[in-house]
C-alpha atoms as a printed R data frame, in Angstrom:
    type eleno elety resid chain resno       x       y      z
1   ATOM     1    CA   MET     A     1 183.766 178.413 72.464
2   ATOM     2    CA   ILE     A     2 183.019 176.112 69.506
3   ATOM     3    CA   ARG     A     3 182.616 179.107 67.210
4   ATOM     4    CA   GLU     A     4 186.058 180.422 68.182
5   ATOM     5    CA   GLN     A     5 187.604 177.002 67.537
6   ATOM     6    CA   ILE     A     6 185.974 176.759 64.103
7   ATOM     7    CA   GLU     A     7 187.087 180.272 63.194
8   ATOM     8    CA   GLY     A     8 190.591 179.443 64.429
9   ATOM     9    CA   TYR     A     9 190.636 176.283 62.324
10  ATOM    10    CA   THR     A    10 189.500 178.160 59.226
11  ATOM    11    CA   TRP     A    11 192.208 180.775 59.658
12  ATOM    12    CA   GLN     A    12 194.961 178.188 60.260
13  ATOM    13    CA   SER     A    13 193.753 175.582 57.747
14  ATOM    14    CA   ARG     A    14 196.147 174.528 55.004
15  ATOM    15    CA   SER     A    15 193.288 173.903 52.554
16  ATOM    16    CA   MET     A    16 190.737 176.634 53.359
17  ATOM    17    CA   LEU     A    17 191.504 180.081 51.988
18  ATOM    18    CA   ALA     A    18 190.353 182.952 54.187
19  ATOM    19    CA   ALA     A    19 190.558 186.715 53.889
20  ATOM    20    CA   ALA     A    20 189.083 189.993 55.022
21  ATOM    21    CA   LEU     A    21 188.379 192.325 52.080
22  ATOM    22    CA   THR     A    22 187.336 195.916 51.595
23  ATOM    23    CA   PRO     A    23 184.068 196.412 49.653
24  ATOM    24    CA   ASP     A    24 186.097 196.959 46.461
25  ATOM    25    CA   GLY     A    25 187.921 193.633 46.938
26  ATOM    26    CA   THR     A    26 191.249 194.815 48.311
27  ATOM    27    CA   VAL     A    27 192.735 192.273 50.716
28  ATOM    28    CA   LEU     A    28 193.035 193.588 54.266
29  ATOM    29    CA   GLU     A    29 194.259 190.346 55.783
30  ATOM    30    CA   ALA     A    30 194.788 186.814 54.468
31  ATOM    31    CA   ASN     A    31 195.454 183.451 56.047
32  ATOM    32    CA   PRO     A    32 198.684 181.541 55.312
33  ATOM    33    CA   ALA     A    33 196.963 179.168 52.839
34  ATOM    34    CA   LEU     A    34 195.862 182.104 50.685
35  ATOM    35    CA   GLU     A    35 199.320 183.653 50.791
36  ATOM    36    CA   ARG     A    36 200.829 180.299 49.792
37  ATOM    37    CA   LEU     A    37 198.474 180.095 46.800
38  ATOM    38    CA   ALA     A    38 199.333 183.648 45.768
39  ATOM    39    CA   GLY     A    39 203.066 183.044 46.215
40  ATOM    40    CA   ALA     A    40 203.494 186.187 48.319
41  ATOM    41    CA   GLY     A    41 201.806 188.517 50.755
42  ATOM    42    CA   VAL     A    42 198.481 189.683 49.365
43  ATOM    43    CA   ALA     A    43 197.505 192.430 51.810
44  ATOM    44    CA   GLY     A    44 196.812 195.589 49.837
45  ATOM    45    CA   THR     A    45 196.260 193.776 46.539
46  ATOM    46    CA   ALA     A    46 193.070 193.076 44.605
47  ATOM    47    CA   PHE     A    47 191.682 189.653 45.498
48  ATOM    48    CA   GLU     A    48 190.305 189.246 41.973
49  ATOM    49    CA   THR     A    49 193.821 188.682 40.637
50  ATOM    50    CA   LEU     A    50 193.549 185.137 42.065
51  ATOM    51    CA   ILE     A    51 190.322 184.481 40.127
52  ATOM    52    CA   GLN     A    52 190.432 183.359 36.500
53  ATOM    53    CA   THR     A    53 190.060 186.385 34.214
54  ATOM    54    CA   ALA     A    54 186.781 185.212 32.642
55  ATOM    55    CA   GLN     A    55 185.138 185.025 36.081
56  ATOM    56    CA   ARG     A    56 186.286 188.352 37.526
57  ATOM    57    CA   ASP     A    57 183.119 190.263 36.598
58  ATOM    58    CA   ALA     A    58 180.987 187.581 38.254
59  ATOM    59    CA   PHE     A    59 183.182 187.751 41.357
60  ATOM    60    CA   ALA     A    60 182.835 191.561 41.449
61  ATOM    61    CA   ARG     A    61 179.042 191.204 41.289
62  ATOM    62    CA   ARG     A    62 179.024 188.689 44.148
63  ATOM    63    CA   LEU     A    63 181.280 190.952 46.181
64  ATOM    64    CA   ALA     A    64 178.979 193.945 45.617
65  ATOM    65    CA   GLU     A    65 175.943 191.843 46.594
66  ATOM    66    CA   ALA     A    66 177.489 190.467 49.808
67  ATOM    67    CA   ASP     A    67 175.281 190.977 52.843
68  ATOM    68    CA   SER     A    68 175.118 189.759 56.434
69  ATOM    69    CA   ASP     A    69 174.299 186.155 55.414
70  ATOM    70    CA   TRP     A    70 176.909 183.823 53.956
71  ATOM    71    CA   ALA     A    71 176.404 183.312 50.210
72  ATOM    72    CA   GLY     A    72 178.444 180.925 48.094
73  ATOM    73    CA   ALA     A    73 179.457 180.554 44.467
74  ATOM    74    CA   MET     A    74 182.009 178.513 42.538
75  ATOM    75    CA   PHE     A    75 185.092 180.235 41.124
76  ATOM    76    CA   ALA     A    76 188.283 179.026 39.458
77  ATOM    77    CA   PHE     A    77 191.500 180.159 41.135
78  ATOM    78    CA   SER     A    78 194.990 180.253 39.714
79  ATOM    79    CA   GLY     A    79 197.937 180.839 41.984
80  ATOM    80    CA   ALA     A    80 201.525 181.827 41.450
81  ATOM    81    CA   GLU     A    81 202.674 178.330 40.486
82  ATOM    82    CA   ALA     A    82 199.415 176.840 39.227
83  ATOM    83    CA   GLU     A    83 199.427 175.484 35.690
84  ATOM    84    CA   ILE     A    84 195.700 174.829 35.798
85  ATOM    85    CA   ALA     A    85 192.809 176.495 37.575
86  ATOM    86    CA   ILE     A    86 191.564 175.120 40.886
87  ATOM    87    CA   ASP     A    87 187.813 175.265 41.550
88  ATOM    88    CA   ARG     A    88 186.744 176.486 44.974
89  ATOM    89    CA   ARG     A    89 183.405 177.227 46.607
90  ATOM    90    CA   VAL     A    90 183.732 180.848 47.731
91  ATOM    91    CA   TRP     A    91 181.634 182.082 50.644
92  ATOM    92    CA   LEU     A    92 181.174 185.823 51.207
93  ATOM    93    CA   ARG     A    93 179.631 187.700 54.111
94  ATOM    94    CA   ARG     A    94 179.534 191.415 54.887
95  ATOM    95    CA   LEU     A    95 180.442 192.446 58.408
96  ATOM    96    CA   GLY     A    96 180.182 196.238 58.565
97  ATOM    97    CA   GLU     A    97 182.637 197.666 56.042
98  ATOM    98    CA   THR     A    98 184.522 194.376 55.758
99  ATOM    99    CA   ILE     A    99 183.710 191.424 53.530
100 ATOM   100    CA   LEU     A   100 184.720 188.064 54.963
101 ATOM   101    CA   LEU     A   101 185.749 185.431 52.418
102 ATOM   102    CA   VAL     A   102 186.263 181.709 52.869
103 ATOM   103    CA   ALA     A   103 187.083 179.478 49.899
104 ATOM   104    CA   GLU     A   104 186.885 175.736 50.350
105 ATOM   105    CA   PRO     A   105 188.115 173.105 47.916
106 ATOM   106    CA   ALA     A   106 185.386 172.045 45.486
107 ATOM   107    CA   VAL     A   107 184.767 168.355 45.998
108 ATOM   108    CA   SER     A   108 182.386 166.390 43.760
109 ATOM   109    CA   GLU     A   109 181.339 169.497 41.853
């Protein structure tokens, strides 16, 4: 029960970004916070387009290395209306052929 509530919170959060990705990084599903950052629906697009260009190779490596345990790394995001990059701690976990992604605001980092 607690797990379902936490997962529900993450998906509905206004500050946590959440998505389900294919192994190549295509967005299958995204929460409203992620779509707000992107400025539009992101299903079917490459998630890396939200990551600063200089960090895209590092993100691709982390995505390829994702396994059944959550692993985190810091990445800079830029959205549709962002003038500056926003740092977020990105957590990735493989669940079968899907990669789960949660990105939380970077605080004190």
